[in-house]
XYZ file of C-alpha atoms in Angstrom:
675
model
C -38.418 133.843 87.055
C -37.750 132.711 83.253
C -34.150 131.997 83.977
C -34.591 129.951 87.252
C -37.098 128.110 84.984
C -34.943 127.042 82.901
C -32.196 126.097 85.397
C -34.326 123.873 87.480
C -35.663 121.849 84.323
C -38.495 123.613 83.466
C -40.165 122.816 86.778
C -40.691 119.337 86.138
C -39.608 117.969 90.073
C -41.048 118.855 92.700
C -37.669 119.339 94.255
C -37.301 122.358 91.616
C -40.737 123.734 92.424
C -40.393 124.967 96.419
C -37.537 127.157 95.985
C -39.232 129.330 93.194
C -42.222 129.330 94.919
C -40.702 130.161 97.961
C -38.870 133.332 96.375
C -41.892 133.981 93.721
C -43.944 134.481 97.624
C -41.558 136.520 99.010
C -41.152 138.576 96.377
C -44.648 139.318 95.935
C -45.157 139.631 99.737
C -42.022 142.154 100.404
C -42.200 144.351 97.068
C -44.937 142.953 94.835
C -47.985 143.633 97.161
C -47.409 146.835 98.412
C -46.771 147.777 94.154
C -50.118 146.488 93.572
C -51.604 148.895 96.378
C -50.446 151.517 95.081
C -51.265 151.007 91.434
C -54.771 151.567 91.278
C -54.633 153.079 87.688
C -53.187 149.603 85.856
C -56.105 147.468 87.682
C -58.477 150.469 86.087
C -57.866 148.751 82.636
C -58.763 145.419 83.911
C -62.200 144.410 81.722
C -64.528 141.403 83.367
C -63.981 139.131 80.623
C -61.650 138.086 79.392
C -59.129 139.742 82.043
C -60.641 138.975 85.365
C -60.909 135.396 83.584
C -57.638 134.461 82.828
C -56.231 135.958 86.116
C -58.603 134.498 88.411
C -58.510 130.832 86.727
C -55.041 129.723 88.229
C -56.422 130.618 91.836
C -59.396 128.854 90.982
C -57.995 125.491 90.020
C -55.232 126.265 93.016
C -58.600 126.214 95.348
C -59.734 122.838 93.558
C -56.589 121.311 94.759
C -57.278 122.837 97.962
C -60.754 120.813 98.179
C -59.094 117.867 97.250
C -56.607 118.165 99.900
C -59.135 118.048 102.631
C -60.952 114.836 100.875
C -57.942 112.091 101.111
C -56.820 112.366 97.562
C -54.900 109.615 95.647
C -51.992 111.434 96.630
C -51.737 113.838 99.332
C -48.330 114.876 98.406
C -48.827 114.938 94.494
C -52.006 117.313 95.203
C -49.950 119.741 97.298
C -47.672 119.966 94.551
C -50.361 120.783 92.652
C -51.337 123.234 94.609
C -47.910 124.966 94.949
C -48.015 125.128 91.304
C -51.384 126.794 90.393
C -50.775 129.369 93.072
C -47.423 129.881 91.645
C -48.729 130.396 88.518
C -51.665 132.779 89.693
C -48.759 135.215 91.263
C -46.923 135.139 88.148
C -50.030 135.726 85.652
C -50.889 138.541 88.042
C -47.210 140.153 88.471
C -47.003 139.718 84.567
C -49.849 141.421 83.784
C -48.937 144.342 86.355
C -45.190 144.752 84.365
C -47.198 144.560 80.996
C -49.580 147.592 81.859
C -46.739 149.889 82.540
C -44.607 152.426 79.955
C -42.022 150.256 80.169
C -43.692 146.454 80.642
C -43.800 145.968 76.902
C -39.999 146.099 76.570
C -39.346 143.729 79.536
C -41.406 141.066 78.263
C -39.943 141.572 75.235
C -35.945 141.495 76.569
C -37.133 138.129 79.113
C -39.202 136.184 75.976
C -35.868 136.693 74.282
C -33.235 135.922 76.555
C -35.220 132.924 77.348
C -35.062 131.692 73.715
C -31.806 132.242 73.299
C -30.574 130.659 76.315
C -32.296 127.601 76.331
C -31.508 126.936 71.970
C -27.842 128.608 72.105
C -26.732 126.193 75.583
C -28.071 122.892 74.107
C -26.729 123.535 70.599
C -23.340 124.833 72.276
C -23.688 121.841 75.105
C -22.912 119.619 71.514
C -19.778 120.906 70.664
C -18.812 120.761 74.018
C -18.800 124.332 74.860
C -20.894 123.415 78.184
C -21.914 120.959 80.240
C -25.785 120.159 80.190
C -26.700 116.906 81.785
C -28.953 114.714 79.553
C -28.830 117.480 77.083
C -28.803 114.301 74.506
C -31.105 111.558 74.384
C -29.441 108.264 72.849
C -31.706 105.402 71.311
C -31.254 102.661 69.064
C -35.052 102.663 68.451
C -35.833 103.813 64.974
C -39.557 104.748 66.272
C -37.646 107.025 68.684
C -35.194 108.349 66.708
C -34.220 108.418 62.955
C -30.303 109.453 63.579
C -30.147 107.818 67.362
C -29.929 111.095 69.317
C -32.260 113.820 70.314
C -31.355 117.548 71.300
C -33.186 117.702 74.888
C -32.055 120.803 75.985
C -31.858 122.121 79.514
C -34.939 120.475 79.915
C -33.933 116.899 79.177
C -37.061 115.755 77.303
C -36.857 116.342 73.457
C -40.506 116.814 72.592
C -41.008 119.461 75.471
C -38.109 120.884 74.021
C -39.153 120.731 70.387
C -42.582 122.609 71.136
C -41.009 125.561 73.075
C -38.496 126.020 70.485
C -41.689 126.087 67.985
C -43.070 128.660 69.995
C -39.903 130.842 69.358
C -39.538 130.159 66.382
C -42.792 131.063 65.638
C -42.632 134.135 67.275
C -39.655 135.472 65.484
C -41.160 134.329 62.044
C -44.527 136.632 62.397
C -43.162 139.374 64.065
C -40.769 140.563 61.303
C -43.995 141.700 59.267
C -44.517 144.556 61.869
C -41.061 144.963 62.433
C -40.683 145.863 58.387
C -43.668 148.173 58.742
C -41.845 150.370 61.491
C -38.687 151.268 58.535
C -35.925 149.651 60.524
C -32.468 149.840 60.197
C -29.709 147.328 59.178
C -28.985 146.506 62.279
C -32.418 146.151 63.524
C -33.525 143.794 60.800
C -30.371 141.586 61.373
C -31.050 141.662 65.015
C -34.400 140.174 64.348
C -33.600 137.359 61.899
C -30.552 136.526 64.324
C -32.651 133.767 66.176
C -34.225 131.904 63.732
C -31.326 129.472 62.655
C -30.835 128.427 66.271
C -34.646 128.304 67.203
C -35.081 126.561 63.631
C -31.952 123.904 64.365
C -32.977 123.449 68.034
C -36.345 122.622 66.939
C -35.322 120.158 64.404
C -32.565 118.418 66.105
C -35.209 117.822 68.901
C -36.888 115.492 66.285
C -40.325 115.948 67.718
C -43.106 114.743 65.009
C -45.523 115.976 67.616
C -43.847 119.587 68.275
C -43.065 119.716 64.220
C -46.908 118.842 63.381
C -47.634 121.490 65.824
C -45.836 123.920 64.192
C -47.241 123.021 60.912
C -50.371 123.935 62.096
C -49.700 127.122 64.150
C -47.473 128.355 61.168
C -50.777 127.623 58.881
C -53.536 129.634 61.374
C -50.680 132.447 61.360
C -50.678 132.218 57.684
C -53.973 133.014 57.391
C -54.149 135.629 60.080
C -51.190 137.453 58.965
C -52.191 136.707 55.031
C -51.592 140.522 54.157
C -48.277 140.694 55.548
C -46.216 137.335 54.861
C -43.638 138.626 52.145
C -41.336 139.966 54.959
C -40.890 136.060 56.917
C -41.206 134.340 53.789
C -38.189 136.367 52.521
C -36.185 137.134 55.310
C -36.417 133.588 56.933
C -35.810 131.560 54.386
C -31.955 131.616 54.193
C -31.749 131.200 58.361
C -33.996 128.507 58.048
C -31.986 126.871 55.053
C -28.898 127.079 57.220
C -30.859 125.377 60.121
C -31.344 122.462 57.778
C -27.993 121.922 56.626
C -26.967 122.199 60.244
C -29.214 119.425 61.355
C -28.491 116.972 58.410
C -24.497 117.593 59.476
C -25.187 117.073 63.222
C -27.396 114.037 62.304
C -24.607 112.018 60.564
C -22.688 111.852 62.891
C -25.329 111.366 66.515
C -24.526 115.059 67.712
C -21.059 114.270 68.076
C -18.931 116.180 65.386
C -15.209 117.154 65.843
C -15.188 120.440 67.891
C -13.425 123.187 66.710
C -13.952 122.750 62.515
C -17.824 122.075 63.211
C -18.257 124.667 65.340
C -16.333 127.227 62.106
C -19.212 125.790 59.857
C -22.052 126.424 62.874
C -20.783 130.211 62.809
C -20.219 130.368 59.058
C -24.004 128.940 58.689
C -25.959 131.379 61.325
C -23.911 134.682 60.372
C -23.730 133.540 56.238
C -27.509 132.445 56.537
C -28.781 136.103 58.702
C -26.886 137.889 56.109
C -27.998 136.114 53.253
C -31.651 136.886 54.590
C -30.895 140.390 55.034
C -29.636 140.469 51.589
C -32.599 138.892 50.075
C -34.579 141.645 51.513
C -32.698 144.276 50.346
C -32.926 142.599 46.482
C -36.699 142.479 47.238
C -37.458 146.246 48.385
C -35.194 147.153 45.157
C -36.578 149.839 43.219
C -34.884 148.920 40.073
C -36.524 146.766 38.129
C -39.501 146.276 40.785
C -41.703 143.896 39.410
C -39.045 142.145 37.687
C -36.746 141.827 41.361
C -39.856 140.740 43.526
C -40.916 138.175 41.448
C -37.180 136.985 40.953
C -36.746 137.232 45.202
C -39.758 135.176 45.761
C -39.051 131.965 43.514
C -35.632 132.406 44.793
C -36.754 132.167 48.367
C -39.609 129.664 47.690
C -37.115 127.629 46.437
C -34.742 128.028 49.487
C -38.018 127.107 51.880
C -38.113 123.682 49.211
C -34.472 123.138 49.598
C -35.150 123.438 53.592
C -37.400 120.966 53.613
C -36.124 118.559 50.801
C -32.773 118.421 53.133
C -34.278 117.249 56.060
C -36.957 114.863 54.787
C -34.634 112.720 53.191
C -33.216 111.886 57.124
C -36.162 111.983 58.675
C -38.474 110.266 55.867
C -38.132 106.932 57.316
C -39.673 108.474 61.170
C -42.409 110.554 59.740
C -43.760 107.596 57.357
C -43.263 104.629 59.443
C -42.421 102.924 63.232
C -45.163 104.634 64.815
C -45.248 102.425 67.848
C -45.006 105.898 70.183
C -48.601 106.837 68.807
C -50.220 103.575 69.665
C -48.529 103.289 72.699
C -50.101 106.656 73.580
C -53.050 105.520 72.258
C -53.226 102.757 74.788
C -52.322 104.901 77.288
C -55.456 107.324 76.586
C -57.633 104.364 76.566
C -56.924 103.484 79.660
C -57.029 106.922 81.156
C -60.338 107.500 79.999
C -61.247 104.386 81.821
C -60.077 105.867 84.866
C -61.648 109.434 83.906
C -65.053 107.966 84.237
C -64.213 106.642 88.321
C -64.394 110.384 89.477
C -65.755 112.160 86.058
C -66.399 115.508 88.216
C -63.856 116.413 90.552
C -61.266 113.940 89.872
C -59.001 112.702 92.053
C -56.547 114.507 93.224
C -52.696 115.752 91.738
C -50.664 112.434 90.365
C -53.759 110.774 90.010
C -52.127 109.002 86.797
C -49.118 108.553 88.262
C -50.660 106.436 91.353
C -52.834 104.843 89.441
C -51.477 103.508 86.088
C -50.002 100.498 87.318
C -53.320 99.266 88.577
C -55.148 99.723 85.288
C -52.805 100.110 82.744
C -53.814 96.865 79.892
C -50.314 96.391 79.174
C -47.539 96.784 81.196
C -45.759 99.729 79.321
C -43.726 102.397 81.462
C -45.835 105.703 81.473
C -45.693 107.877 84.532
C -46.739 110.337 82.719
C -50.422 110.411 80.541
C -48.856 111.932 77.353
C -51.731 114.802 77.435
C -51.923 117.939 79.511
C -56.122 117.788 78.756
C -56.412 114.287 80.028
C -54.050 114.305 83.412
C -56.522 117.862 83.770
C -59.567 115.404 83.934
C -57.874 112.870 85.777
C -56.793 115.620 88.202
C -59.772 118.194 88.667
C -62.410 116.114 86.310
C -65.008 118.181 84.262
C -64.900 121.041 86.789
C -60.991 121.628 86.182
C -60.892 120.814 82.843
C -63.169 123.664 82.156
C -61.415 126.129 84.178
C -58.558 125.120 82.040
C -60.484 125.381 78.808
C -61.881 128.806 79.401
C -58.871 130.162 80.475
C -56.814 129.092 77.530
C -59.486 130.463 74.875
C -59.556 133.771 77.125
C -55.719 134.139 76.675
C -56.184 132.960 72.601
C -58.912 136.076 72.487
C -56.748 138.494 73.927
C -53.938 137.732 71.921
C -56.288 137.492 68.820
C -57.804 140.817 69.539
C -54.658 142.677 71.035
C -51.667 141.160 68.917
C -52.022 138.132 66.757
C -48.545 138.114 66.031
C -48.450 135.797 69.211
C -51.130 133.470 68.150
C -49.153 130.983 66.348
C -46.831 130.217 69.304
C -49.827 130.185 71.711
C -51.069 127.643 69.436
C -48.201 125.244 69.477
C -47.889 125.005 73.119
C -51.492 124.744 73.152
C -51.929 122.119 70.454
C -48.610 120.144 71.678
C -49.793 119.740 74.869
C -52.602 117.511 73.727
C -50.435 114.752 73.347
C -47.408 115.159 75.454
C -46.991 116.023 79.134
C -45.685 119.329 78.683
C -47.793 121.215 81.386
C -46.117 118.665 83.964
C -43.337 121.295 83.513
C -43.767 124.595 85.140
C -42.019 126.440 82.361
C -44.880 125.943 79.329
C -47.041 127.949 81.881
C -44.989 130.244 82.665
C -44.590 130.773 78.435
C -48.027 130.763 77.718
C -48.908 133.267 80.895
C -45.923 135.296 79.418
C -47.651 135.560 76.146
C -50.617 136.290 77.582
C -48.953 139.592 79.521
C -47.813 140.628 76.232
C -51.050 140.502 74.832
C -52.189 142.600 77.474
C -49.150 145.244 76.911
C -50.227 146.177 73.393
C -53.996 146.963 74.318
C -54.896 151.192 73.375
C -54.992 152.557 76.562
C -56.527 155.460 75.292
C -59.046 153.526 74.095
C -59.961 151.861 77.531
C -59.832 154.781 79.083
C -62.783 156.644 77.310
C -65.793 156.656 78.627
C -69.703 157.912 77.659
C -70.945 159.636 80.691
C -71.093 160.775 84.488
C -73.120 157.642 85.629
C -70.862 155.141 83.603
C -67.720 156.873 85.104
C -69.386 156.634 88.604
C -70.385 152.564 87.687
C -67.097 151.994 85.800
C -64.766 153.630 89.146
C -66.622 151.532 91.672
C -66.334 148.240 90.239
C -62.654 148.785 89.159
C -62.773 149.549 93.256
C -64.044 146.619 93.897
C -62.024 144.514 91.799
C -58.604 146.192 92.528
C -59.387 145.269 96.091
C -60.472 141.798 95.028
C -56.940 141.372 93.554
C -55.146 142.357 96.080
C -56.615 140.624 98.884
C -56.446 137.477 96.523
C -52.589 137.834 95.945
C -52.119 138.593 99.567
C -53.974 135.353 100.833
C -51.957 133.216 98.338
C -49.017 134.429 98.722
C -48.783 133.998 102.542
C -50.120 130.445 101.796
C -47.878 129.700 99.247
C -44.953 131.240 101.232
C -44.966 128.744 104.233
C -46.223 125.842 102.694
C -43.245 126.028 100.458
C -41.131 126.408 103.212
C -41.683 123.407 104.641
C -41.474 121.784 101.732
C -38.086 123.038 100.468
C -36.916 122.312 104.519
C -37.915 118.621 103.948
C -36.340 118.251 100.654
C -33.360 119.764 101.558
C -32.844 117.114 104.688
C -33.572 114.673 102.073
C -31.316 115.428 99.967
C -28.767 115.742 102.511
C -29.969 112.169 103.486
C -28.566 111.071 100.384
C -25.335 112.370 100.606
C -24.698 110.861 103.634
C -22.231 108.230 104.261
C -23.306 107.610 108.269
C -26.605 105.817 108.355
C -27.662 107.014 111.454
C -27.206 110.566 110.477
C -29.169 109.847 107.582
C -31.989 108.254 109.784
C -32.200 111.617 111.821
C -32.358 113.747 108.385
C -34.864 111.829 107.062
C -37.115 111.809 110.030
C -36.827 115.547 110.362
C -37.775 116.059 106.808
C -40.902 113.795 107.150
C -41.745 116.229 110.132
C -41.530 119.259 107.716
C -43.338 117.078 104.942
C -45.170 114.095 106.336
C -46.518 113.688 102.954
C -42.671 113.266 101.325
C -43.272 109.522 100.747
C -40.296 109.142 98.949
C -38.652 110.177 101.990
C -40.659 107.640 103.991
C -39.760 105.146 101.470
C -35.997 105.927 101.438
C -35.623 105.976 105.247
C -37.481 102.418 105.689
C -34.381 101.044 103.746
C -32.019 101.952 106.391
C -34.391 101.098 109.291
C -35.241 98.650 111.294
C -38.741 96.520 110.292
C -40.575 97.571 113.116
C -39.600 101.351 113.033
C -40.241 100.991 108.883
C -43.539 99.550 109.284
C -44.438 102.406 111.770
C -43.506 104.977 108.845
C -44.906 102.920 105.912
C -48.337 103.127 107.932
C -48.500 106.312 108.762
C -47.121 107.374 105.076
C -49.712 105.113 103.479
C -52.233 107.777 105.412
C -51.505 110.130 102.704
C -50.764 107.889 99.902
C -53.300 105.079 100.547
C -52.789 103.730 96.666
C -49.212 104.094 96.534
C -48.055 101.268 94.935
C -44.452 101.264 96.340
C -45.332 102.070 99.832
C -47.786 98.838 99.661
C -45.394 96.395 98.215
C -42.538 97.969 100.920
C -44.855 97.089 103.579
C -45.373 93.317 102.111
C -42.274 92.869 101.790
C -41.236 94.451 105.415
C -43.924 91.749 107.247
C -42.541 88.564 104.625
C -38.878 89.582 105.963
C -40.576 89.324 109.722
C -42.246 85.872 109.064
C -45.601 87.609 109.823
C -47.421 85.552 107.203
C -51.016 86.149 107.580
C -50.016 90.580 107.025
C -47.703 89.724 104.182
C -50.592 87.979 102.244
C -52.997 90.659 103.012
C -50.755 93.223 101.506
C -49.414 91.155 98.757
C -52.887 90.921 97.965
C -53.325 94.470 97.704
C -50.130 95.133 95.946
C -51.103 92.691 93.402
C -53.955 94.484 92.654
C -52.110 97.325 92.494
C -49.403 97.040 90.689
C -49.949 93.467 88.985
C -46.970 93.670 86.122
C -44.552 93.941 88.622
C -41.879 91.055 87.588
C -39.411 91.434 90.710
C -42.435 91.594 92.885
C -43.919 88.438 91.512
C -40.869 86.600 91.513
C -40.033 87.467 95.053
C -43.489 86.884 96.449
C -43.274 83.081 95.086
C -39.745 82.861 97.015
C -41.179 84.437 100.186
C -44.141 82.194 100.202
C -41.967 78.791 100.219
C -40.073 80.147 102.792
C -42.571 81.075 104.545
C -44.224 77.926 104.161
C -41.086 76.042 104.722
C -40.473 78.002 108.301
C -44.163 77.029 109.278
C -43.469 73.129 108.845
C -40.436 72.997 110.981
C -42.136 74.748 113.105
C -45.039 72.187 113.882
C -47.756 74.352 111.598
C -48.725 72.597 109.396
C -51.723 73.496 108.729
C -50.368 77.231 108.286
C -47.830 75.519 105.775
C -50.277 73.926 103.601
C -52.403 77.151 103.366
C -48.848 78.914 102.187
C -48.304 76.386 99.923
C -51.472 76.676 98.485
C -51.449 80.423 98.365
C -48.077 80.120 96.620
C -49.780 78.222 93.938
C -52.461 79.781 93.229
C -50.155 83.134 92.715
C -48.015 81.102 90.907
C -50.832 79.974 88.131
C -52.445 83.777 88.199
C -48.384 84.851 87.144
C -48.284 82.069 84.447
C -52.038 82.852 83.309
C -51.092 86.844 82.635
C -47.846 86.386 80.873
C -49.788 83.403 77.990
C -53.060 86.138 78.182
C -50.618 89.451 76.959
C -48.663 86.953 74.385
C -52.323 86.452 72.857
C -53.206 89.989 72.403
C -53.736 90.851 68.997
C -52.602 94.535 68.620
C -49.063 95.237 69.372
C -47.809 94.462 72.643
C -45.615 97.437 74.673
C -44.200 95.035 76.779
C -41.723 97.887 78.389
C -41.607 96.445 81.972
C -40.235 92.851 80.333
C -43.148 91.287 82.071
C -42.179 87.847 81.583
C -41.910 84.397 83.905
C -38.367 84.278 85.264
C -36.199 81.742 85.860
C -36.526 81.979 89.097
C -40.331 82.360 90.025
C -40.381 79.165 87.569
C -37.972 77.390 89.915
C -40.155 78.301 93.180
C -43.195 77.700 91.303
C -41.960 74.243 90.620
C -41.310 73.965 94.426
C -44.327 74.742 95.163
C -46.280 72.238 93.027
C -44.301 69.741 94.072
C -44.902 70.308 97.893
C -48.868 70.951 96.971
C -49.077 67.510 95.290
C -47.700 65.768 98.555
C -50.471 67.391 100.181
C -53.234 65.735 101.837
C -56.279 66.132 100.094
C -58.140 67.574 102.987
């Protein structure tokens, strides 16, 4: 599951989600459910709080999205995708809990966690040197507010900020796991294996250049230092040299914008990685030396502090401008949050279903920014599910945090990174982040003392607990069975639709493409992307039918509404064109292409009506065109007068074409009779 999540862009796109949900559902049905039924003793350890809270909350959110699906949400497709997501998360949470409760489960969870971390970090770093090929692994930009060096590492997730947060989680897990590792008196090879992942995790975090991930990692590290204040020496000593090696690697790659000369740079990479890890091990051996113990301990600690200081200085001089200035993205987020809060107030209790922000932001945005994601997982949850869903998520996160705090505090810092960074970015749109959160929860479950939970006080309590556990066992099994059956059927239909749509995109024969897209919409009529794709290669008459049906599943979809207006304009249906143009302007006012084309189409329609002798209709269209042009100009003026920094990412300006069409409409309007 973890490997597939990594390969599929962290499960950001819905088309990547469908086969994963289908696979998980089938595995759960064929193998997992029979295991759950036979493993009653595993579920005997379940406690009402917080275990049941954590295991049932994903299913509660799935049910909430299911309710939205039957109550005309803004996007039936977006709601359907979220329904599948949370059903998948719930199934994974239950299966991970089961694995963690088995004797060998803890080992499997560790192997899976480190396998994902090393795969994500090393694949991203190796792509820099040309050893592998990952699409969009490096994001290039000339905007100093986005990158200090002009290049950022995005990894297989193709998004640097979330990639940085995930790397921070893996890094903090390694750092704070060193203390319990040292208490077991490990061999030299075990210590070396323990610190070996530190350098690539730290390097990947630094190369992502995510200020939010750095800040979240700093806060989580501070919390971890407070929790582990009695065991600080191992991580401080062992990780100092690897982190300095990562800082030096970052400095070297940043200077060449992540485009080094392959083979000499590879030797530098290998030398830094191996040398820093061995140096960390040697520093620890020096600290443990019994000869002149106090002097050596003090010297070692001072040397370790010096290495940490050198690491910070090495990074600081590269990113000082990005940290101390260039806060354009921060101000843009503030504008998005302000607009999102106004949208939340429209349906505060239950929200408006999945993809609420994606469907609504062009309508409610106060500036023409580009932001199909709300850049806050918590706000996105409020938009989709309202206060009810938000409370469910918060209680679930508190439950996971409580389990980790009580059972295995080493995992609290990586958990905090994922939870904190989601407040300022759209991490929760990546399924991988939720998989990692539930992975950590299962890891915490696996640390529970089995003896402690098997204790009973008297015969009466034995009988009571036995009965309650039986009921809980049945409830969990029925819940998992119903969920997996529904998920298997729904994800199969969605995957068939998505597969047919991909085939249509690859086909060069328009007739074959139309047939494939029609079949795609039969499997999943909520697929608005397939509907728009079909309209582009169909006749206007067929396109209107497809658009009208698709709008029943997404009544406020800006793309569908504008395409319908455009089609009516092409057919010369002036009345319907004006009707749907008005709706489109309301749903997406800052669309430059639409504004310009509308003026051209109104001018063309008015001339056509005049040629047919329909002067009254022609006059009406001219007046509407002039009014439309004046509103367009006024919107541009209003934006230029705003006192705060303008984020005109959509380039909302008065185009030369619009000025030309508007001038012609003005000239025609001046010649109209006063009546």
